[in-house]
PDB file of C-alpha atoms and ligand atoms in Angstrom:
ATOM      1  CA  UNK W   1     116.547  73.162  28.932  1.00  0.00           C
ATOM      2  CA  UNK W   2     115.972  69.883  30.378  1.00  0.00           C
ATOM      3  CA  UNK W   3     117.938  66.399  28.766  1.00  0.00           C
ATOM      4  CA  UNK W   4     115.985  63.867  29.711  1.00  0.00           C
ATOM      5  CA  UNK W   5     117.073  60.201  28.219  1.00  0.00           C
ATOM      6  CA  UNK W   6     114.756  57.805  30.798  1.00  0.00           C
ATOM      7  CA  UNK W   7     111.547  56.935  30.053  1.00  0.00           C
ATOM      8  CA  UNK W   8     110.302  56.464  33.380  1.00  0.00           C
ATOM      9  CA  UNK W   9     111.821  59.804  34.346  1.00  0.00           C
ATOM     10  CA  UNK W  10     110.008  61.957  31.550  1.00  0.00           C
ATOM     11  CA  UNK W  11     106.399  59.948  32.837  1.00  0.00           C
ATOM     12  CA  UNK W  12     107.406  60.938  35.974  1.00  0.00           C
ATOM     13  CA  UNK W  13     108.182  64.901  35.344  1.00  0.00           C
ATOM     14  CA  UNK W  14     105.399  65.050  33.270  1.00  0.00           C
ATOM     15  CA  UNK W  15     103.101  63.910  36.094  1.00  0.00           C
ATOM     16  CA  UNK W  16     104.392  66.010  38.749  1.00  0.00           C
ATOM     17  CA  UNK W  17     103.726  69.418  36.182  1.00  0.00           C
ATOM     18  CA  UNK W  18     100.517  67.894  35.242  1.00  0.00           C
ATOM     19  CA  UNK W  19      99.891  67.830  39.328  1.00  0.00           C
ATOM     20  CA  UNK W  20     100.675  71.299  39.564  1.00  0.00           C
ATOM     21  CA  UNK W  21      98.650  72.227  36.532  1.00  0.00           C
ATOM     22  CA  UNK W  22     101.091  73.342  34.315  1.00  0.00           C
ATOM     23  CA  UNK W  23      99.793  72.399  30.208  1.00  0.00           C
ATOM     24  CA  UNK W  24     102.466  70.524  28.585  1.00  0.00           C
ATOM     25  CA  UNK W  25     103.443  70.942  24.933  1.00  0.00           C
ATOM     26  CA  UNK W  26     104.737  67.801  23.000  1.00  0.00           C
ATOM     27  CA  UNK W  27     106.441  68.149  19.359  1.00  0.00           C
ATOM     28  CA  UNK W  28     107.176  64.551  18.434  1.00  0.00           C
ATOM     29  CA  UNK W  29     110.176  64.443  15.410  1.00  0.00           C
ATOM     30  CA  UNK W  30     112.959  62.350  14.982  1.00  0.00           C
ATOM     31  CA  UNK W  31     115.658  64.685  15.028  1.00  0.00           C
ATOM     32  CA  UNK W  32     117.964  66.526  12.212  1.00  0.00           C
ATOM     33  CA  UNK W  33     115.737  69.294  12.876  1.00  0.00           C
ATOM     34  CA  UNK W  34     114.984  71.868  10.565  1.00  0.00           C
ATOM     35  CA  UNK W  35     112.745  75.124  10.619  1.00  0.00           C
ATOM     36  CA  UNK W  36     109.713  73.567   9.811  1.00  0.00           C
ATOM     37  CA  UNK W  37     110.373  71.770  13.333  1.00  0.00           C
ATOM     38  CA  UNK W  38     111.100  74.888  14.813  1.00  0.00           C
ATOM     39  CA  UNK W  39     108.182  76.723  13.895  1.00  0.00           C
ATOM     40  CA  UNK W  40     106.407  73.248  15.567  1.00  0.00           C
ATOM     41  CA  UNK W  41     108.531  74.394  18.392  1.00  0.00           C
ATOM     42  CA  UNK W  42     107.516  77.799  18.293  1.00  0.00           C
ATOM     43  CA  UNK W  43     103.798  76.994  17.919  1.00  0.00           C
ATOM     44  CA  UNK W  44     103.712  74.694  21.127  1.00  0.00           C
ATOM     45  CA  UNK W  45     105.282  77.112  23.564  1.00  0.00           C
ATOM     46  CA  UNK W  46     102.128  79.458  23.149  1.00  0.00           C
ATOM     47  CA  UNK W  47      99.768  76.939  23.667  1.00  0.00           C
ATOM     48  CA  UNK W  48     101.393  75.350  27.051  1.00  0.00           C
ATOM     49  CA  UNK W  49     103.556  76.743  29.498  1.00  0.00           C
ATOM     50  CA  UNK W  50     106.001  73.587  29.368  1.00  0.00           C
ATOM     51  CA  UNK W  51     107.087  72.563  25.672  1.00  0.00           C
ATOM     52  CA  UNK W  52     109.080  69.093  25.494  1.00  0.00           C
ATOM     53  CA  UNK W  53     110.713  68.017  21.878  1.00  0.00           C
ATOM     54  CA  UNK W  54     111.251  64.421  21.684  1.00  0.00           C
ATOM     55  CA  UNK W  55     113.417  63.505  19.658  1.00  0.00           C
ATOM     56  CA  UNK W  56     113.427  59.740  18.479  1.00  0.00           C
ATOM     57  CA  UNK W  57     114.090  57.956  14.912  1.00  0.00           C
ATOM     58  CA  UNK W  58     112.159  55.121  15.959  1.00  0.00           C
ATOM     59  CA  UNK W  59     112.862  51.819  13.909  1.00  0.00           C
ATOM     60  CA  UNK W  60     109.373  50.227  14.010  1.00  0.00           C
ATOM     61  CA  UNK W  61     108.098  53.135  11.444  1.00  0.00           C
ATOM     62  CA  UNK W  62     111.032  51.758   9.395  1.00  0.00           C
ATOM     63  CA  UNK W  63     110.790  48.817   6.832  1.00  0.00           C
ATOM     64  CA  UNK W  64     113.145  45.995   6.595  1.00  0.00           C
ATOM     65  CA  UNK W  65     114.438  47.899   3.289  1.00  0.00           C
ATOM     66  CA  UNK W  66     114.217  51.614   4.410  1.00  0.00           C
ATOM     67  CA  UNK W  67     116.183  54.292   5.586  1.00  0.00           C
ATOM     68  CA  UNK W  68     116.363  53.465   9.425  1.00  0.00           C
ATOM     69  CA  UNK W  69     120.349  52.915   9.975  1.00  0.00           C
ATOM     70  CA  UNK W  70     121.270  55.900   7.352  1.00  0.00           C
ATOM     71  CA  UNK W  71     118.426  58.285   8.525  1.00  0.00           C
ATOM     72  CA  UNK W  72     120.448  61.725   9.101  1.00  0.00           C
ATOM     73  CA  UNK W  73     121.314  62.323  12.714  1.00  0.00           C
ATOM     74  CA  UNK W  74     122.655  65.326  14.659  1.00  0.00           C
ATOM     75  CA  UNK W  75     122.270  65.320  18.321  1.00  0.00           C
ATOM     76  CA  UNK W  76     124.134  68.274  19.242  1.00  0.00           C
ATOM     77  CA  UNK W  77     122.508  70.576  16.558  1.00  0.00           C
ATOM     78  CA  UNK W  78     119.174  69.528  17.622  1.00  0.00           C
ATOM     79  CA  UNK W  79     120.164  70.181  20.896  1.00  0.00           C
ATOM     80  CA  UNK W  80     120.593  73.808  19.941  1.00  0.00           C
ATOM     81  CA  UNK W  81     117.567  74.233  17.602  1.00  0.00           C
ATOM     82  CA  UNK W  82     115.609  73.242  21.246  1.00  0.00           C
ATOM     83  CA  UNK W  83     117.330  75.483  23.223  1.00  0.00           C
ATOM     84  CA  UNK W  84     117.174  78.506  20.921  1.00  0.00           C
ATOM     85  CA  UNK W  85     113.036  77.851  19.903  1.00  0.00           C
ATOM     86  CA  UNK W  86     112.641  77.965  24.193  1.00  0.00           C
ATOM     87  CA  UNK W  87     112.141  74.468  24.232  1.00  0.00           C
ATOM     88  CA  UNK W  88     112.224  73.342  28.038  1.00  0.00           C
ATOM     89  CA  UNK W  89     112.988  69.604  27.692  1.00  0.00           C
ATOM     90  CA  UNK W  90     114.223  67.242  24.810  1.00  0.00           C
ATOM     91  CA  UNK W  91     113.588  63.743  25.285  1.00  0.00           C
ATOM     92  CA  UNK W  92     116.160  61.873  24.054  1.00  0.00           C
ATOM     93  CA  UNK W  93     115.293  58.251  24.898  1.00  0.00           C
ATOM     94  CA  UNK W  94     117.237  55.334  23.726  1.00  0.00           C
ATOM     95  CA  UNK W  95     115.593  51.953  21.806  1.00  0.00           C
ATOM     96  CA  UNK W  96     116.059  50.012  23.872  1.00  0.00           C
ATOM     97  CA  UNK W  97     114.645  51.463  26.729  1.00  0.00           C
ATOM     98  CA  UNK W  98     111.280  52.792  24.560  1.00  0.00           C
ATOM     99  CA  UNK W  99     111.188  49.240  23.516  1.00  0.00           C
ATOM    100  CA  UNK W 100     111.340  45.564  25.499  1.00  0.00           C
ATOM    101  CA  UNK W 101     113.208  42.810  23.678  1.00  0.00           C
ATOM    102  CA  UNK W 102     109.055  41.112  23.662  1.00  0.00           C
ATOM    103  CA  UNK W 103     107.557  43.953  22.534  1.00  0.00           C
ATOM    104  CA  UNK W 104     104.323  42.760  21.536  1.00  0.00           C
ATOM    105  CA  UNK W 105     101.460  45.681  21.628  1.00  0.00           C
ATOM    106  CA  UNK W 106     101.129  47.720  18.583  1.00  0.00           C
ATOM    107  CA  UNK W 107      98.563  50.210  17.517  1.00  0.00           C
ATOM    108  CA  UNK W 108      96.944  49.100  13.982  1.00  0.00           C
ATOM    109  CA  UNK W 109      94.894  51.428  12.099  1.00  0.00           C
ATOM    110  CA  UNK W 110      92.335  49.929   9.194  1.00  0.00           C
ATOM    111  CA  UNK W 111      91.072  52.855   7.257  1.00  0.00           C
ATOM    112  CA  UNK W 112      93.025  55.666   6.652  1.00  0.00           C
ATOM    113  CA  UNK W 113      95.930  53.974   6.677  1.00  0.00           C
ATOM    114  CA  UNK W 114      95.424  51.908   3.856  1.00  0.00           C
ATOM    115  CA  UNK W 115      95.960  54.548   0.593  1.00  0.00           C
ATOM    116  CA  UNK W 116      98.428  56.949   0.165  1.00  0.00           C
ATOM    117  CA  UNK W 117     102.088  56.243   1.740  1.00  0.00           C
ATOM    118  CA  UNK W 118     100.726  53.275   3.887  1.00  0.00           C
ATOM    119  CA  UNK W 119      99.968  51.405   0.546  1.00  0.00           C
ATOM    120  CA  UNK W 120     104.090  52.009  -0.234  1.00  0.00           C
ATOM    121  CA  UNK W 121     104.781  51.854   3.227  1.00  0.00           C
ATOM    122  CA  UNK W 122     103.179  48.543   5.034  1.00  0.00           C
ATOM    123  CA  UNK W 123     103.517  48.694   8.578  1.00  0.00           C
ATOM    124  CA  UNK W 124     104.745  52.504   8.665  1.00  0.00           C
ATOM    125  CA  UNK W 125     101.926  53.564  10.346  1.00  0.00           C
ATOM    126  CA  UNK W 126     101.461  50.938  12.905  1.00  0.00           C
ATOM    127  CA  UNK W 127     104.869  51.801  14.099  1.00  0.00           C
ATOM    128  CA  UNK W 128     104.366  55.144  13.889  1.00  0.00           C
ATOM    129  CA  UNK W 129     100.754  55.026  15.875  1.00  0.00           C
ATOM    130  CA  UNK W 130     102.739  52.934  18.592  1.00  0.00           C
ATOM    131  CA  UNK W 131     105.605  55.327  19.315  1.00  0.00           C
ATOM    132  CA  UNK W 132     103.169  58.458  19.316  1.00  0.00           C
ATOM    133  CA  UNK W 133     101.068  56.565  21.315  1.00  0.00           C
ATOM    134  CA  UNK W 134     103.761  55.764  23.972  1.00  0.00           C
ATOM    135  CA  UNK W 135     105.062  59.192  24.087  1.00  0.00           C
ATOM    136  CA  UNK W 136     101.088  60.585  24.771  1.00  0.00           C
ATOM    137  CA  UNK W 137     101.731  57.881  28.301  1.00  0.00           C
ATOM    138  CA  UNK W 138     105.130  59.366  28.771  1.00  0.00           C
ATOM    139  CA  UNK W 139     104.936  62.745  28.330  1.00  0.00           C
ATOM    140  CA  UNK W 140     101.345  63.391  29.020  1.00  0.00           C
ATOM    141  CA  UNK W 141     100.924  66.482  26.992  1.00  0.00           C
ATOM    142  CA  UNK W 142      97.430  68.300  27.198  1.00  0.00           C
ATOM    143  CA  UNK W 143      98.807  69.389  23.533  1.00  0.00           C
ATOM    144  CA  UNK W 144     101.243  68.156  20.657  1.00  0.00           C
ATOM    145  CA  UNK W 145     102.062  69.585  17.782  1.00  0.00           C
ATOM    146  CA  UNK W 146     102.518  67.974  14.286  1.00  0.00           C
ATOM    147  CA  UNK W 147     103.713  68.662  10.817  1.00  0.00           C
ATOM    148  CA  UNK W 148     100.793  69.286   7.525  1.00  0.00           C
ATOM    149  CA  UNK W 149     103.742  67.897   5.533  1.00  0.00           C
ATOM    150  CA  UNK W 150     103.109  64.527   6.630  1.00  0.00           C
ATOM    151  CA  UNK W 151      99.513  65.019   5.937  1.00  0.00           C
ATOM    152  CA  UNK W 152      98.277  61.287   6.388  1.00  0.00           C
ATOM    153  CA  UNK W 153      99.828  60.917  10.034  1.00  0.00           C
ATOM    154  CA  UNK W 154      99.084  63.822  11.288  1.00  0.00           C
ATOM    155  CA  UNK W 155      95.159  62.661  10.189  1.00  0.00           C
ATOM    156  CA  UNK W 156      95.823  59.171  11.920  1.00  0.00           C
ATOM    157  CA  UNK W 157      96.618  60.912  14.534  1.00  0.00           C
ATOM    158  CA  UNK W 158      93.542  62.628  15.149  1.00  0.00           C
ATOM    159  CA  UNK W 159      92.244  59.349  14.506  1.00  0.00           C
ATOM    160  CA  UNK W 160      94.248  57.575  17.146  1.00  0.00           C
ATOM    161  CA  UNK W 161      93.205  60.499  19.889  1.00  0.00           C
ATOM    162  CA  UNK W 162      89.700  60.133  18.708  1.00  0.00           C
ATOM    163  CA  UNK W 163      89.282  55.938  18.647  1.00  0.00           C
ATOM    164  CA  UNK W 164      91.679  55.594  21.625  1.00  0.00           C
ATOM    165  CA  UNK W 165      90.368  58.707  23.716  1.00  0.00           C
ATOM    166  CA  UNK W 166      93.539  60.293  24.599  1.00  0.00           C
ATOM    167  CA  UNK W 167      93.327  63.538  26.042  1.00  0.00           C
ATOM    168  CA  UNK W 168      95.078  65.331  23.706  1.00  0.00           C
ATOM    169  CA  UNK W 169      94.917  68.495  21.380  1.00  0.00           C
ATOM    170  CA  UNK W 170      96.132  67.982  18.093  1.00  0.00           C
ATOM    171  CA  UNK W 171      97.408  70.632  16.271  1.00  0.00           C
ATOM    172  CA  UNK W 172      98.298  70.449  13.097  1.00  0.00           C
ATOM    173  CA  UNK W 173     101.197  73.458  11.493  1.00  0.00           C
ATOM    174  CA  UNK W 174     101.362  74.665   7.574  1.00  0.00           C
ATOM    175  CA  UNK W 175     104.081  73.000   5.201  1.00  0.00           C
ATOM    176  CA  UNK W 176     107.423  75.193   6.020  1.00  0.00           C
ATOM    177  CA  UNK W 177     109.626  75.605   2.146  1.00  0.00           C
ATOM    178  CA  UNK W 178     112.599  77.022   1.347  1.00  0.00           C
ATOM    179  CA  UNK W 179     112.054  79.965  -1.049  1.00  0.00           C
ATOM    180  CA  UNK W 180     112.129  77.854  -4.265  1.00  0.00           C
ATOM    181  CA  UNK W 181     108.909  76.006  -2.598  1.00  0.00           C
ATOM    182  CA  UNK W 182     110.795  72.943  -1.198  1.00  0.00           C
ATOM    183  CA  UNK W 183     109.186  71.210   1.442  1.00  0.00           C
ATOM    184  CA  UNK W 184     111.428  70.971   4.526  1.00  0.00           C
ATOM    185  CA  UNK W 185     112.354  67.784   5.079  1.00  0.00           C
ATOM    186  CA  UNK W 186     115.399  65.935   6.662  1.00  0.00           C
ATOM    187  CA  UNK W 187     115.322  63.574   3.952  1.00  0.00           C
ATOM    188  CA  UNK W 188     116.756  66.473   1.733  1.00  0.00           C
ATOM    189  CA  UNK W 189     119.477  66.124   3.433  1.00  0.00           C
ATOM    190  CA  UNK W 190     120.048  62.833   0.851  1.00  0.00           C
ATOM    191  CA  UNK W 191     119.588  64.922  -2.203  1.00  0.00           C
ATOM    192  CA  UNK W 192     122.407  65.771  -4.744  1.00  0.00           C
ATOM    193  CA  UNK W 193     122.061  69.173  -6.125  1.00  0.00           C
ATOM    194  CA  UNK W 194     120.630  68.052  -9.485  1.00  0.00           C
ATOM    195  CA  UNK W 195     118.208  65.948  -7.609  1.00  0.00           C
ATOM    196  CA  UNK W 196     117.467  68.717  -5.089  1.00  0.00           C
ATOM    197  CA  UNK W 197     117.006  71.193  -8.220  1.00  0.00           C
ATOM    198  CA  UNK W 198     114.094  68.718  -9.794  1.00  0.00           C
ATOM    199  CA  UNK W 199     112.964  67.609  -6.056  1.00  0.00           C
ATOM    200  CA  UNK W 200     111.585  70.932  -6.968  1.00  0.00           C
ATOM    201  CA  UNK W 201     108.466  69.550  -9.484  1.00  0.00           C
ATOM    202  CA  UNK W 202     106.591  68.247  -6.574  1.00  0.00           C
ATOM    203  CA  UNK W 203     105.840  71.581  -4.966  1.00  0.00           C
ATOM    204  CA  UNK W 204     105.380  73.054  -8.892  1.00  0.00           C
ATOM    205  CA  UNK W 205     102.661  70.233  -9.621  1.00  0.00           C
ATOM    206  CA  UNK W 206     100.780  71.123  -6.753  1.00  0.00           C
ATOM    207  CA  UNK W 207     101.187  74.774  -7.121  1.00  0.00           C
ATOM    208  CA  UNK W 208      99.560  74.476 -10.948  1.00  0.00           C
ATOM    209  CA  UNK W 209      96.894  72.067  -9.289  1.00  0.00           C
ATOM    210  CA  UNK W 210      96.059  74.651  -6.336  1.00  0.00           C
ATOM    211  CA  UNK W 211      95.699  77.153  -9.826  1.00  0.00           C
ATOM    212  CA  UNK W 212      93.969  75.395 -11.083  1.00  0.00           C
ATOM    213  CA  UNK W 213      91.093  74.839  -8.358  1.00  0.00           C
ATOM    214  CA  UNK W 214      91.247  78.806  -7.685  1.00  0.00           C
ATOM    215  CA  UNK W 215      90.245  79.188 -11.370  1.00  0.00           C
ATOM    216  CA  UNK W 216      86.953  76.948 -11.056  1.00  0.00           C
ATOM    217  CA  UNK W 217      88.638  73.288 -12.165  1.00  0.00           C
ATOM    218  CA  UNK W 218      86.892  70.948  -9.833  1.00  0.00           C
ATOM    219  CA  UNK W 219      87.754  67.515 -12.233  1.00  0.00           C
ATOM    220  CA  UNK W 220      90.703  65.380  -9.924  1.00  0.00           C
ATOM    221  CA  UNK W 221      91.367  63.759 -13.226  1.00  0.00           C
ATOM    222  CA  UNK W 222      91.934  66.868 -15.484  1.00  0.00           C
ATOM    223  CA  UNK W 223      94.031  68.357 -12.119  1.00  0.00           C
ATOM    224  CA  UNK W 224      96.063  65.182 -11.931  1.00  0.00           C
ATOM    225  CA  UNK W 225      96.584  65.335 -15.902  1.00  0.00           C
ATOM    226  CA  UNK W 226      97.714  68.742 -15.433  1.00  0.00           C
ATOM    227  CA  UNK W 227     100.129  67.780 -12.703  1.00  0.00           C
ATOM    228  CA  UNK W 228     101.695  64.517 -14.230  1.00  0.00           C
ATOM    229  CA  UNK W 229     103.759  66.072 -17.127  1.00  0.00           C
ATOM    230  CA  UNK W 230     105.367  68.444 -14.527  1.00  0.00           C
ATOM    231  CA  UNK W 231     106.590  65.599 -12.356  1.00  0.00           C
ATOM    232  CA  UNK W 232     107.528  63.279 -15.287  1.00  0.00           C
ATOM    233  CA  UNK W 233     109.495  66.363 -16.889  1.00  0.00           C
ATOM    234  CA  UNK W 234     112.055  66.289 -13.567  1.00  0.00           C
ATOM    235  CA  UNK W 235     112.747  62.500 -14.918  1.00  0.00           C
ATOM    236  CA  UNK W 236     111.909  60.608 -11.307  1.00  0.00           C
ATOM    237  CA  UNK W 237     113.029  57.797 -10.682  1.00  0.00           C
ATOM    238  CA  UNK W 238     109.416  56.616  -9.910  1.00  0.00           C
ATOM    239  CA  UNK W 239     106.333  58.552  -9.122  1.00  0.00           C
ATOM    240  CA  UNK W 240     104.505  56.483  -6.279  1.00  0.00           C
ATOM    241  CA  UNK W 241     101.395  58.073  -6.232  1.00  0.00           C
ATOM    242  CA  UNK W 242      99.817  61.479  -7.148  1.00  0.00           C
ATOM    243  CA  UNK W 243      96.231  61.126  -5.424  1.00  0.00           C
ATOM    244  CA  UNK W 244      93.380  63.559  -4.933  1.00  0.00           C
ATOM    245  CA  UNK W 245      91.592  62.308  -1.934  1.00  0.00           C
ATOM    246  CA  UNK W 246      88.738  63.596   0.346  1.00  0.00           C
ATOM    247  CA  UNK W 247      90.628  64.980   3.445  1.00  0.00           C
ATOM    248  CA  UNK W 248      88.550  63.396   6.058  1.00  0.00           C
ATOM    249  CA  UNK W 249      88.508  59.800   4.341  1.00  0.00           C
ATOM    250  CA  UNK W 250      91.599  59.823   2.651  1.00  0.00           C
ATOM    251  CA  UNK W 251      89.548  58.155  -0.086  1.00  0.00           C
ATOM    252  CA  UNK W 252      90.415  58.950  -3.926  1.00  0.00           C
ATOM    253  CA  UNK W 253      87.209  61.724  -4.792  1.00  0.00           C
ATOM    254  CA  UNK W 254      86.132  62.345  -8.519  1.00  0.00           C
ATOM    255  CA  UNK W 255      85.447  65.763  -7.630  1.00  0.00           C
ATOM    256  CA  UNK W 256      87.345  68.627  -5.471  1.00  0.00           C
ATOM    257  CA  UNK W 257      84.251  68.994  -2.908  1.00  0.00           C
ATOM    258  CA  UNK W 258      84.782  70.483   0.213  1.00  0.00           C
ATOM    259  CA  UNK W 259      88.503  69.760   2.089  1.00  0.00           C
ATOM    260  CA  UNK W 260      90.647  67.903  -0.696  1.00  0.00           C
ATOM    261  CA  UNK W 261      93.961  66.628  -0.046  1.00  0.00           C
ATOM    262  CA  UNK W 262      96.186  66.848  -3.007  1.00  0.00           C
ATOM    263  CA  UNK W 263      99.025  64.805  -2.362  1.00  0.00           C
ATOM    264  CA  UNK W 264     102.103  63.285  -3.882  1.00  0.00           C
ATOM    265  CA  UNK W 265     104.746  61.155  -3.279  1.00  0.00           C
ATOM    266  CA  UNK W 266     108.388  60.506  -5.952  1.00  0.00           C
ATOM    267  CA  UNK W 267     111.334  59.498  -5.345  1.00  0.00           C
ATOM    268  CA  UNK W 268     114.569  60.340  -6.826  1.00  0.00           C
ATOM    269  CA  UNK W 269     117.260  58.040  -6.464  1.00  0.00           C
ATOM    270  CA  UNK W 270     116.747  56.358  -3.758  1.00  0.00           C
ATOM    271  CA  UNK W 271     114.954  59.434  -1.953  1.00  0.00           C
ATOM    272  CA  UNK W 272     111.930  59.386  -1.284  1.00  0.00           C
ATOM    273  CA  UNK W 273     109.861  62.678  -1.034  1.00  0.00           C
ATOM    274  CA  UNK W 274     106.684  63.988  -0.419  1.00  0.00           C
ATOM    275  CA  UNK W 275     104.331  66.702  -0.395  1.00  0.00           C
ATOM    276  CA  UNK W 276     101.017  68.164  -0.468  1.00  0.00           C
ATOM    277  CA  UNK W 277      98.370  70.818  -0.115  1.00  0.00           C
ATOM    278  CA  UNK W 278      94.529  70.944   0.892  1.00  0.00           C
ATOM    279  CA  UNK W 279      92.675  72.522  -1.633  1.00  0.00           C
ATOM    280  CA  UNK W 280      88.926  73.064  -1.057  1.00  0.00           C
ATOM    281  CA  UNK W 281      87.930  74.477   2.552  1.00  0.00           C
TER     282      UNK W 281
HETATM  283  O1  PAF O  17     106.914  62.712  11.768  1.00  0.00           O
HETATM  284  C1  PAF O  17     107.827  62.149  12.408  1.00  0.00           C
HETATM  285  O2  PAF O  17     108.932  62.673  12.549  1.00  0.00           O
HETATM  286  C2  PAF O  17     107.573  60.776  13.029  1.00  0.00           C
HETATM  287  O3  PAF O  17     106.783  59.994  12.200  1.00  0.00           O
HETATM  288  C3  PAF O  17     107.004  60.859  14.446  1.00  0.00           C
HETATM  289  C4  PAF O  17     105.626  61.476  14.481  1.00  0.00           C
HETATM  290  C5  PAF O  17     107.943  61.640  15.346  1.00  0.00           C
HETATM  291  C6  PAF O  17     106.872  59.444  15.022  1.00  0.00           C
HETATM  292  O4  PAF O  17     108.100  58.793  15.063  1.00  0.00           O
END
């Protein structure tokens, strides 16, 4: 496997396989990898014949009170979950080399940015849409591969290809969890155990809500009603949002018609979580 830290030399590998018509594979995270990267990993390498992980925590996603300096990191580790998942580069690139001291071009989303985590969040997505857009000009991938987890990105991210016509495939992976139903996250790395053991009422709220559709309920309220008790029971330290929204709009829905994204985000401590599931299709 391939290290490759420069920029300009990633751009530059990636045009020279492009050239020789190999498909490249991208699988954008920012590192303290876990198996619901892997199986991003894994998913990438049969779709192109040349899979590249970057791995990046890039601080413009961050706000001026988040997580960016304490966000877990383990380069080495990573390292290894690339190798072993047949990963044939990681792109390792520093900040200050992915980013000028002006810096001054961003990529700004207006619609489905607004709800959800961006309404928590402002300005996560506008540094997310910048990096992911810099790594489609660096790494050129004819496909990349992104998480369900993070259900809002990975749907500005279609957006993004769509409105900005870059010639990629998005593909977007199931929610990995742990046996218990935990989403896989490298935030849950923060957790305490008592924390981690009611972290565990977000994936039980949406598991009664999914019930609850498969039995005929179609009512967001009375499927938010139901869900609300089982996250207040864990005693959060605040529940951000528990939205039912139309999964191509993002927009809150009355009803669950077609493609619904049931979605919710607490945080415990000072952890944030979240998680979801499309209910619906
Ligand atoms: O999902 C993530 O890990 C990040 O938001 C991403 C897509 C790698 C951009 O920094």
């Amino acid at each position: 496997m391939n290290l490759i830290e420069r920029p300009r030399e990633m751009q530059e590998c990636s045009l020279k396989l492009r050239r020789e018509g190999r498909r490249i594979g991208l699988v954008p995270t920012m590192g303290f990898l876990h198996e619901g990267h892997a199986a991003l990993i894994r998913r990438a390498r049969t779709l192109a014949d040349w899979c590249v992980v970057s791995v990046f925590v890039n601080p413009t996603q961050f706000g001026p009170h988040e997580d960016f300096t304490a966000y877990p990191r383990d380069p080495q580790r990573d390292a290894e979950l690339c190798r072993a998942c047949g990963a044939d580069a990681l792109f390792r690139p520093a900040a200050a080399d992915m980013y000028a001291a002006d810096h001054s071009v961003y990529v700004d989303e207006r619609d489905l940015s607004a709800g959800l985590c961006g309404a928590f969040r402002p300005g996560h997505f506008r540094g997310v849409l910048t990096v992911v857009a810099k790594l489609f000009n660096l790494v050129q991938p004819d496909v990349a591969v992104f998480g369900q987890k993070d259900a809002q990105q990975a749907r500005l991210i279609q957006r993004l290809v769509r409105d900005l016509n870059f010639p990629v495939h998005v593909v977007i992976e199931p929610t990995v969890r742990e046996p218990d139903g935990l989403a896989l996250s490298s935030r849950n790395a923060y957790l305490n155990a008592d924390e981690r053991r009611r972290a565990l009422s977000l994936s039980q709220a949406l598991r009664r809500a999914e019930a609850l559709v498969r039995e005929g309920e179609r009512d967001a309220e009375r499927l938010k009603a139901a869900m609300r008790p089982i996250l207040e029971a864990a005693a959060p330290t605040e529940i951000q949002y528990l939205e039912i929204v139309n999964y191509q709009t993002l927009r809150p829905t009355p009803q669950v018609a077609g493609p619904t994204l049931i979605a919710v985000a607490v945080k415990f401590g000072k952890t944030r979580l979240i998680d979801n599931v499309i209910v619906g299709r």
